[in-house]
Amino acid sequence: MSVTTGTDDKGFQIVTIPCLRDNYAFLIHDTTTNRTALIDAPEAAPIQTVLRARGWRLDAILLTHHHDDHIQAVPALVAEFKAKVYGAAADAERLPPLGHALKPGDRFSLLGTPVEVLDVPGHTVGHIAFYLPELSAVFTGDSLMVMGCGRLFEGTPAQMYDTLQRLAALPADTMVYSGHEYTESNMRFALSLLPDDPALRARAAKIAAVRAEGGFTIPAKLSQELATNPFLRSADPAIAHAVDMDGQDPARVFAKLRSLKDSF
């Protein structure tokens, strides 16, 4: 199953494709030129199925980070479609061969729409995200997750805290496309901190209903994340109190949150 999650007045569509056990890949398609780009490549077959069914060619593959569940389909897709591969120059040795090596702060045109490359270390040290302002979309991989954030496999809590502050500063109407369907488990953690928070309880009910029907919780609007995602609320006194860190620096509160989530 795939779902078209966004179509704008310029003719762009964004299609969410479930892969592996709980990964997502995302296709960005320009209906005026029939050109298509892919964000992350967890598994070839589901992506190929959608492309073939819709008669789309794949022109570009954008990679957020080096983990196998985000890159392992690249060889098969490049072999079939001759797509150009974009990824972080700093991580080039751990990524498939890159046609376009990117640095944080780079800006380029993808399918005729601008893309900004954001530095989002924490989950890995070479992690990048892709912000498409004209589509009001950011593809965050395993940095900012819907109702959570990525586990710190390589980076530090300070790096991930800075990453989340950078993403939180995007326009509030930006849609967050994260790389996994972890939202229900992330919500359970949030409710363990603030079980009586009315905004959390209301959102949890909506998420449960969506998942019960087999739907996707991704993308989510950044404004929702700012209001309910505990990892974006480390400056909130209620969150600090919930983790016994009243009055502490938000970066330290975040580090405690991440540690608690690791053992949740």
XYZ file of C-alpha atoms in Angstrom:
264
model
C 0.000 0.000 0.000
C 1.157 3.527 -0.739
C -0.536 6.814 0.041
C -0.326 10.147 -1.729
C 0.052 12.464 1.235
C 0.404 15.803 -0.489
C -0.443 17.492 -3.773
C 0.226 21.199 -4.176
C -0.965 23.784 -6.649
C 2.307 23.532 -8.586
C 1.596 19.906 -9.463
C 3.830 18.111 -6.962
C 2.758 14.932 -5.197
C 4.406 13.247 -2.222
C 3.806 9.514 -1.903
C 4.535 7.549 1.267
C 5.673 3.940 0.758
C 5.987 1.494 3.685
C 9.097 -0.698 3.488
C 10.648 -3.473 5.569
C 8.996 -3.741 8.999
C 8.405 -0.096 9.885
C 10.412 2.080 7.477
C 9.066 4.643 5.051
C 10.347 5.826 1.692
C 8.942 8.946 0.062
C 8.488 9.769 -3.599
C 8.254 13.391 -4.739
C 6.645 13.559 -8.156
C 6.285 16.504 -10.516
C 3.109 15.852 -12.481
C 3.986 18.468 -15.109
C 7.275 16.831 -16.158
C 6.680 13.249 -14.934
C 9.980 13.396 -13.048
C 10.341 11.754 -9.630
C 12.748 11.816 -6.698
C 13.043 9.372 -3.803
C 13.916 10.145 -0.187
C 15.760 7.146 1.298
C 15.783 3.648 -0.140
C 14.977 1.004 2.476
C 13.687 -1.748 0.157
C 13.604 -1.956 -3.622
C 10.463 -3.981 -4.363
C 7.793 -1.694 -2.825
C 9.376 1.376 -4.425
C 9.668 -0.302 -7.827
C 6.060 -1.472 -7.598
C 4.756 2.064 -7.053
C 6.945 3.557 -9.787
C 5.937 0.942 -12.345
C 2.232 1.055 -11.444
C 2.165 4.819 -11.913
C 4.390 4.876 -14.979
C 6.961 7.089 -13.277
C 10.692 7.183 -13.912
C 13.066 7.752 -11.003
C 15.468 10.643 -11.563
C 17.059 11.189 -8.145
C 17.636 9.410 -4.830
C 18.275 11.545 -1.732
C 19.802 9.821 1.290
C 19.522 11.115 4.853
C 22.129 8.831 6.463
C 24.168 5.694 6.023
C 22.191 3.006 7.889
C 21.320 -0.033 5.778
C 17.566 0.367 6.259
C 17.797 3.711 4.438
C 20.239 2.874 1.616
C 20.188 -0.836 0.794
C 17.846 -0.494 -2.205
C 20.046 2.062 -3.968
C 21.991 -0.398 -6.194
C 18.823 -2.019 -7.572
C 17.101 1.317 -8.179
C 20.139 2.860 -9.856
C 20.514 -0.217 -12.058
C 16.903 0.040 -13.225
C 16.383 3.789 -13.438
C 19.920 5.306 -13.674
C 18.898 7.747 -10.930
C 21.426 10.231 -9.563
C 22.294 9.728 -5.891
C 22.543 12.629 -3.417
C 24.027 12.309 0.063
C 26.301 13.865 2.643
C 29.866 14.495 1.474
C 31.073 13.953 5.052
C 29.606 10.436 4.990
C 30.493 9.508 1.407
C 32.605 6.530 2.464
C 29.607 4.924 4.166
C 27.065 5.693 1.447
C 26.546 4.235 -2.027
C 28.508 6.075 -4.757
C 27.278 9.659 -4.857
C 26.599 11.674 -7.970
C 26.027 14.747 -5.788
C 27.967 15.110 -2.520
C 26.192 17.633 -0.309
C 27.266 19.832 2.577
C 25.059 21.367 5.269
C 23.805 24.715 4.023
C 23.847 23.649 0.385
C 20.862 24.644 -1.721
C 19.942 23.016 -5.003
C 17.006 22.541 -7.337
C 15.218 19.192 -7.347
C 12.573 18.662 -10.033
C 12.503 22.441 -10.330
C 11.788 23.106 -6.637
C 14.408 24.365 -4.154
C 15.950 22.120 -1.501
C 17.936 23.181 1.553
C 20.367 20.715 3.138
C 20.159 20.770 6.941
C 22.815 19.448 9.322
C 21.007 17.119 11.761
C 23.588 14.998 13.636
C 22.757 12.883 16.655
C 21.371 9.583 15.379
C 24.506 9.452 13.200
C 27.213 12.070 12.875
C 26.750 12.502 9.108
C 22.963 12.746 9.135
C 21.334 15.400 6.920
C 17.723 16.427 6.317
C 16.073 17.933 3.253
C 13.822 20.975 3.561
C 11.647 21.856 0.563
C 10.168 25.254 1.392
C 7.849 25.488 -1.621
C 6.311 22.146 -0.663
C 6.259 22.982 3.078
C 7.975 19.640 3.719
C 11.042 18.460 5.604
C 12.415 14.927 5.303
C 14.134 14.211 8.581
C 15.148 10.549 8.358
C 15.910 9.391 11.896
C 16.576 12.799 13.475
C 13.235 14.371 14.390
C 10.670 11.583 14.466
C 6.933 12.078 14.776
C 6.393 12.266 18.574
C 10.040 11.377 19.180
C 13.619 11.588 17.995
C 16.192 9.083 16.808
C 18.300 6.990 19.149
C 21.830 8.333 19.579
C 23.945 5.668 17.903
C 26.877 7.954 17.075
C 26.161 11.501 18.191
C 25.768 13.157 21.576
C 22.697 14.479 23.380
C 24.011 18.009 22.784
C 24.196 17.381 19.043
C 20.653 16.010 18.889
C 19.349 18.851 21.041
C 20.870 21.369 18.620
C 19.442 19.397 15.696
C 15.934 19.538 17.135
C 16.221 23.263 17.823
C 17.226 23.793 14.195
C 14.239 21.803 12.931
C 11.869 23.440 15.408
C 12.741 26.806 13.882
C 11.205 25.872 10.514
C 7.775 27.334 9.689
C 5.107 25.812 11.920
C 3.053 24.617 8.924
C 5.939 22.452 7.651
C 5.014 18.790 7.264
C 7.503 16.430 8.930
C 8.254 13.244 6.991
C 10.265 10.979 9.294
C 11.686 7.607 8.397
C 9.807 5.147 10.614
C 6.355 4.332 11.946
C 7.342 4.674 15.610
C 4.575 7.079 16.578
C 2.494 4.823 18.826
C 5.482 3.762 20.943
C 6.709 7.359 21.059
C 3.269 8.435 22.231
C 3.283 5.838 25.002
C 6.532 7.356 26.281
C 5.088 10.868 26.134
C 2.021 9.768 28.086
C 4.224 8.104 30.699
C 5.606 11.578 31.406
C 2.360 13.558 31.274
C -0.536 11.086 31.518
C -3.141 13.790 32.124
C -2.033 16.231 29.409
C -5.229 16.879 27.387
C -3.396 17.657 24.128
C -1.402 14.426 24.409
C -4.459 12.351 25.220
C -6.406 13.803 22.293
C -3.565 13.208 19.880
C -2.997 9.685 21.205
C -6.643 8.835 20.491
C -6.337 10.107 16.922
C -3.105 8.193 16.345
C -4.618 4.979 17.700
C -7.616 5.362 15.411
C -5.423 5.927 12.355
C -3.270 2.900 13.113
C -6.299 0.704 13.854
C -7.438 1.363 10.296
C -3.983 0.594 8.884
C -3.196 4.234 8.161
C 0.066 6.145 8.435
C 0.818 8.689 11.154
C 3.443 10.313 8.965
C 3.675 13.084 7.884
C 2.716 15.308 10.793
C 2.586 19.083 10.974
C 5.480 20.676 12.840
C 3.043 22.750 14.903
C 1.610 19.487 16.297
C 5.101 18.283 17.149
C 5.960 21.536 18.903
C 2.825 21.186 21.022
C 3.085 17.499 21.937
C 6.493 15.924 21.147
C 8.346 15.834 24.498
C 11.741 16.044 22.800
C 10.759 19.439 21.392
C 9.407 20.557 24.778
C 12.486 20.271 26.982
C 12.096 23.967 27.895
C 8.551 23.303 29.137
C 8.466 23.359 32.981
C 5.935 20.517 32.942
C 8.366 18.264 31.097
C 11.258 19.237 33.378
C 9.110 18.486 36.418
C 8.082 15.105 34.988
C 11.753 14.026 34.871
C 12.711 15.599 38.228
C 14.735 18.388 36.643
C 12.847 21.513 37.643
C 14.691 24.669 36.636
C 17.414 22.797 34.755
C 18.860 23.816 31.387
C 16.647 22.517 28.523
C 19.624 20.742 26.943
C 20.141 18.758 30.145
C 16.421 18.005 30.330
C 16.599 16.709 26.779
C 19.532 14.440 27.655
C 17.510 12.975 30.530
C 14.509 12.441 28.245
C 16.625 10.613 25.684
C 18.159 8.426 28.383
C 14.732 7.558 29.761
C 13.401 6.714 26.317
C 16.353 4.385 25.702
C 15.221 2.185 28.587
C 11.475 2.682 28.165
